[in-house]
Amino acid sequence: MIKSMTGFSRVEKVSGPYQFRVEMKSLNSKGLNIINQLPGYLSMKELELNNLVQEYVSRGKVQTRVQVKFLEPPKVLEIDKNVVRAYYSMLDEIVGELSLPEPVKLSDLLNFREVFRIELSDEEIENIWNHLVLILREALEKLVEERKKEGQKIGADLKRILEDLSSRVEEIEKISDQLPALYREKIKEEVEKILPQDVSVKEDILENHVAFMATKADIREEITRLRSHIKRALELIESDEPVGMNLDFLGQEMLRELNTILSKSISGEITSLALEGKVLVSQFREQIQNVE
């Protein structure tokens, strides 16, 4: 079954000496757009994270947020003393200018994130990543499951739309089969209005005109192609592969066939049914924008 491009997952887990929190959110997008929010010391792993996401997702805007909490003191944690001095000088100046009663305290300075600098060894970073990868995979699996659930709902809507469209096509075909007889009657009535009552119309000439009109307004090919597009779309909806772009293309082709039917139609009923079909195809294409 098709998958939606929208979904959300969250995994919080302790692994080794770390506590991880991974959140993933995916939204609609024409292609695959990956946005990551990682701790600075894991920035070198962003390419690997992108490759990991591509194993599970082929289309959509995927946002990943990773938080890591050290359950044991990290091997290298430094305080940037120059940054501390700069903040202290700035705050002390403000205290003096405003004649504040309280002096600058250490707790004030520790509120600034820039004061702390974590410089982890390559070995530590690799250890963190090895633990994180398993959690990322779990989050991606949950994200895919959410996209599948949403895809089932979209698939049901798409099938309903295609069934309604198919019924319109059946009605159009039934009416088109009756058109030659209607053309004959209409042409005969128009000719009789113009010619004197004592002048009769030759049957062979009348039949030639009827045949010409029927050929000009023949929509059998368009009906056949519409049925083929509907059948193919129903097959793709059942697919587990990314088919959103293929379905969108089929929607365009269905719209093209309906426009051709409208341009050929001299029947009010067929025109009405074709317009209803265009509305259904528009609904179909709107839903397709959510499909991977």
Coordinates of C-alpha atoms in Angstrom, one line a residue:
M1 CA 0.0 0.0 0.0
I2 CA 1.2 3.5 -0.7
K3 CA 2.8 5.6 2.0
S4 CA 2.1 9.2 3.0
M5 CA 4.9 11.7 3.2
T6 CA 3.7 13.0 6.6
G7 CA 4.6 11.3 9.9
F8 CA 6.2 11.7 13.3
S9 CA 8.2 9.5 15.6
R10 CA 10.0 9.8 18.9
V11 CA 12.4 7.4 20.6
E12 CA 13.9 8.0 24.1
K13 CA 16.3 5.4 25.3
V14 CA 19.4 4.8 27.4
S15 CA 22.2 3.1 25.6
G16 CA 25.6 2.6 27.1
P17 CA 26.6 5.7 29.2
Y18 CA 24.2 7.9 27.2
Q19 CA 20.6 8.9 27.2
F20 CA 19.2 9.6 23.7
R21 CA 16.2 11.5 22.5
V22 CA 15.5 11.3 18.8
E23 CA 12.5 13.0 17.1
M24 CA 11.7 12.7 13.4
K25 CA 9.1 14.6 11.5
S26 CA 8.3 14.3 7.8
L27 CA 6.3 16.6 5.6
N28 CA 5.3 16.9 1.9
S29 CA 8.0 17.8 -0.6
K30 CA 8.6 17.4 -4.3
G31 CA 11.8 15.4 -3.6
L32 CA 13.8 14.2 -0.6
N33 CA 14.8 17.1 1.7
I34 CA 16.7 16.2 4.9
I35 CA 17.2 18.6 7.7
N36 CA 19.2 17.6 10.8
Q37 CA 19.6 19.1 14.2
L38 CA 22.6 17.4 15.8
P39 CA 24.9 18.2 18.8
G40 CA 28.0 20.0 17.4
Y41 CA 30.3 17.2 18.1
L42 CA 28.3 14.9 15.8
S43 CA 28.3 17.3 12.9
M44 CA 30.8 15.1 11.1
K45 CA 28.2 12.3 11.1
E46 CA 25.6 14.2 9.2
L47 CA 26.4 12.6 5.9
E48 CA 26.0 9.2 7.4
L49 CA 22.7 10.2 8.9
N50 CA 21.5 11.4 5.5
N51 CA 22.4 8.1 4.0
L52 CA 20.6 6.3 6.8
V53 CA 17.4 8.3 6.2
Q54 CA 17.6 7.5 2.5
E55 CA 17.4 3.8 3.3
Y56 CA 13.9 4.3 4.7
V57 CA 12.5 7.4 2.9
S58 CA 12.7 8.4 -0.7
R59 CA 10.5 11.5 -0.8
G60 CA 9.4 14.1 1.7
K61 CA 10.9 16.8 4.0
V62 CA 12.5 14.8 6.9
Q63 CA 13.5 16.7 10.0
T64 CA 15.6 14.9 12.6
R65 CA 16.4 16.2 16.0
V66 CA 19.0 14.4 18.2
Q67 CA 19.7 15.1 21.9
V68 CA 22.4 13.3 23.9
K69 CA 22.7 13.3 27.6
F70 CA 25.9 12.0 29.2
L71 CA 25.1 9.7 32.2
E72 CA 28.8 9.7 33.1
P73 CA 31.1 12.8 33.0
P74 CA 32.5 13.1 29.4
K75 CA 36.2 12.7 29.1
V76 CA 36.9 16.3 28.0
L77 CA 34.8 19.1 29.2
E78 CA 36.3 22.6 29.2
I79 CA 35.3 26.1 30.3
D80 CA 36.3 28.8 27.9
K81 CA 37.8 31.3 30.4
N82 CA 38.2 34.1 27.9
V83 CA 34.5 33.9 27.2
V84 CA 33.8 33.9 30.9
R85 CA 35.9 37.0 31.4
A86 CA 34.1 38.8 28.5
Y87 CA 30.7 38.0 30.0
Y88 CA 31.8 39.1 33.4
S89 CA 33.2 42.4 32.2
M90 CA 29.9 43.1 30.3
L91 CA 27.7 42.2 33.2
D92 CA 29.8 44.1 35.7
E93 CA 29.6 47.2 33.6
I94 CA 25.8 46.9 33.4
V95 CA 25.7 46.5 37.2
G96 CA 27.7 49.6 37.7
E97 CA 25.7 51.7 35.2
L98 CA 22.4 50.7 36.7
S99 CA 23.6 50.8 40.3
L100 CA 22.3 47.4 40.9
P101 CA 22.6 46.1 44.5
E102 CA 23.7 42.6 43.5
P103 CA 27.2 41.9 42.1
V104 CA 27.8 39.5 39.2
K105 CA 27.8 35.9 40.5
L106 CA 29.3 32.7 39.1
S107 CA 25.8 31.3 38.6
D108 CA 25.0 34.3 36.3
L109 CA 28.0 33.4 34.1
L110 CA 27.2 29.7 33.9
N111 CA 23.9 30.5 32.2
F112 CA 25.7 31.2 29.0
R113 CA 26.1 28.1 26.9
E114 CA 29.2 29.5 25.1
V115 CA 31.1 29.2 28.4
F116 CA 31.3 25.4 28.1
R117 CA 33.1 23.6 25.3
I118 CA 32.9 19.8 24.8
E119 CA 35.9 18.5 22.9
L120 CA 35.4 14.8 22.6
S121 CA 38.0 12.4 21.1
D122 CA 37.3 10.7 17.8
E123 CA 36.9 7.4 19.8
E124 CA 34.2 8.9 22.0
I125 CA 32.3 10.4 19.1
E126 CA 32.4 7.0 17.3
N127 CA 31.1 5.3 20.4
I128 CA 28.2 7.7 20.7
W129 CA 27.4 7.3 17.0
N130 CA 27.4 3.5 17.2
H131 CA 24.8 3.7 20.1
L132 CA 22.8 6.4 18.3
V133 CA 22.5 4.5 14.9
L134 CA 20.4 1.8 16.5
I135 CA 18.1 4.4 18.0
L136 CA 17.9 6.3 14.7
R137 CA 16.9 3.1 12.9
E138 CA 14.1 2.5 15.5
A139 CA 12.9 6.0 15.0
L140 CA 12.9 5.7 11.2
E141 CA 11.0 2.4 11.4
K142 CA 8.4 4.1 13.5
L143 CA 8.3 7.0 11.1
V144 CA 7.7 4.6 8.2
E145 CA 4.9 2.8 10.1
E146 CA 3.2 6.2 10.7
R147 CA 3.5 7.0 7.0
K148 CA 2.0 3.7 6.1
K149 CA -1.0 4.2 8.4
E150 CA -1.6 7.6 6.8
G151 CA -1.1 6.1 3.4
Q152 CA -3.8 3.5 4.0
K153 CA -6.3 6.4 4.6
I154 CA -5.2 8.2 1.5
G155 CA -5.3 5.0 -0.5
A156 CA -8.9 4.4 0.5
D157 CA -9.8 7.9 -0.6
L158 CA -8.0 7.5 -3.9
K159 CA -9.8 4.3 -4.6
R160 CA -13.2 5.9 -3.9
I161 CA -12.4 8.8 -6.3
L162 CA -11.2 6.4 -9.0
E163 CA -14.4 4.3 -8.6
D164 CA -16.5 7.4 -9.0
L165 CA -14.5 8.4 -12.0
S166 CA -14.9 4.9 -13.5
S167 CA -18.7 5.1 -13.2
R168 CA -18.6 8.5 -15.0
V169 CA -16.6 6.9 -17.8
E170 CA -19.1 4.1 -18.1
E171 CA -22.0 6.6 -18.4
I172 CA -20.1 8.6 -21.0
E173 CA -19.6 5.4 -23.1
K174 CA -23.2 4.4 -22.9
I175 CA -24.3 7.8 -24.1
S176 CA -21.6 7.9 -26.8
D177 CA -23.0 4.6 -28.2
Q178 CA -26.3 6.3 -28.8
L179 CA -24.9 9.4 -30.5
P180 CA -25.1 8.3 -34.2
A181 CA -28.9 7.9 -33.9
L182 CA -29.1 11.2 -32.1
Y183 CA -26.9 12.9 -34.8
R184 CA -29.2 11.4 -37.5
E185 CA -32.3 12.7 -35.9
K186 CA -30.8 16.2 -35.2
I187 CA -29.4 16.6 -38.7
K188 CA -32.7 15.5 -40.2
E189 CA -34.7 18.0 -38.1
E190 CA -32.3 20.9 -39.0
V191 CA -32.5 20.0 -42.7
E192 CA -36.3 19.8 -42.7
K193 CA -36.4 23.3 -41.2
I194 CA -34.4 24.7 -44.0
L195 CA -35.8 22.8 -47.1
P196 CA -39.3 23.2 -48.5
Q197 CA -41.8 20.6 -47.4
D198 CA -42.0 19.0 -50.9
V199 CA -38.3 18.4 -51.0
S200 CA -37.0 15.2 -49.4
V201 CA -33.5 14.4 -48.2
K202 CA -31.6 11.6 -49.8
E203 CA -30.9 8.9 -47.3
D204 CA -27.3 8.3 -48.5
I205 CA -26.4 12.0 -48.1
L206 CA -28.0 12.0 -44.7
E207 CA -26.1 8.9 -43.6
N208 CA -22.8 10.4 -44.9
H209 CA -23.3 13.5 -42.7
V210 CA -24.2 11.3 -39.8
A211 CA -21.0 9.2 -40.3
F212 CA -18.9 12.4 -40.6
M213 CA -20.3 13.8 -37.4
A214 CA -19.9 10.5 -35.6
T215 CA -16.3 10.2 -36.7
K216 CA -15.5 13.8 -35.7
A217 CA -17.0 13.2 -32.2
D218 CA -15.7 9.7 -31.7
I219 CA -14.3 9.4 -28.1
R220 CA -13.7 5.6 -28.0
E221 CA -9.9 6.0 -27.8
E222 CA -10.2 8.6 -25.0
I223 CA -12.5 6.2 -23.1
T224 CA -10.1 3.3 -23.6
R225 CA -7.1 5.4 -22.4
L226 CA -9.0 6.6 -19.4
R227 CA -9.9 3.1 -18.4
S228 CA -6.2 2.1 -18.8
H229 CA -5.1 5.0 -16.6
I230 CA -7.6 4.2 -13.9
K231 CA -6.6 0.5 -13.9
R232 CA -2.9 1.5 -13.6
A233 CA -3.5 3.9 -10.8
L234 CA -5.4 1.3 -8.8
E235 CA -2.4 -1.1 -9.3
L236 CA 0.0 1.6 -8.1
I237 CA -2.0 2.4 -5.0
E238 CA -1.4 -1.2 -3.9
S239 CA 2.3 -0.9 -4.4
D240 CA 4.8 -0.7 -1.5
E241 CA 7.2 1.4 -3.7
P242 CA 7.3 5.2 -3.9
V243 CA 4.7 5.9 -6.6
G244 CA 3.5 9.4 -5.9
M245 CA 5.1 11.0 -8.9
N246 CA 3.8 8.2 -11.2
L247 CA 0.3 8.7 -9.8
D248 CA 0.5 12.4 -10.4
F249 CA 1.5 11.8 -14.0
L250 CA -1.5 9.5 -14.5
G251 CA -3.7 12.3 -13.0
Q252 CA -2.4 14.7 -15.7
E253 CA -3.1 12.1 -18.4
M254 CA -6.6 11.5 -17.2
L255 CA -7.3 15.2 -17.2
R256 CA -6.0 15.4 -20.8
E257 CA -8.4 12.7 -21.9
L258 CA -11.3 14.4 -20.3
N259 CA -10.4 17.7 -21.9
T260 CA -10.4 16.0 -25.3
I261 CA -13.8 14.5 -24.6
L262 CA -15.1 17.9 -23.7
S263 CA -13.7 19.4 -26.9
K264 CA -15.4 16.7 -29.0
S265 CA -18.7 16.6 -27.1
I266 CA -21.9 17.9 -28.6
S267 CA -23.9 16.1 -26.0
G268 CA -24.9 18.1 -22.9
E269 CA -24.9 14.8 -20.8
I270 CA -21.4 13.9 -21.9
T271 CA -20.2 17.4 -21.2
S272 CA -21.7 17.3 -17.7
L273 CA -20.2 13.9 -16.9
A274 CA -16.8 14.9 -18.2
L275 CA -16.8 18.1 -16.1
E276 CA -17.7 15.9 -13.0
G277 CA -14.8 13.7 -14.0
K278 CA -12.4 16.7 -14.1
V279 CA -13.5 17.6 -10.5
L280 CA -12.7 14.0 -9.4
V281 CA -9.3 14.1 -11.1
S282 CA -8.6 17.4 -9.4
Q283 CA -9.4 15.7 -6.0
F284 CA -7.2 12.8 -7.0
R285 CA -4.3 15.0 -7.8
E286 CA -4.7 17.0 -4.6
Q287 CA -4.5 13.8 -2.5
I288 CA -1.5 12.6 -4.5
Q289 CA 0.5 15.6 -3.2
N290 CA 0.6 13.7 0.1
V291 CA 1.9 10.4 -1.3
E292 CA 5.6 9.3 -1.3

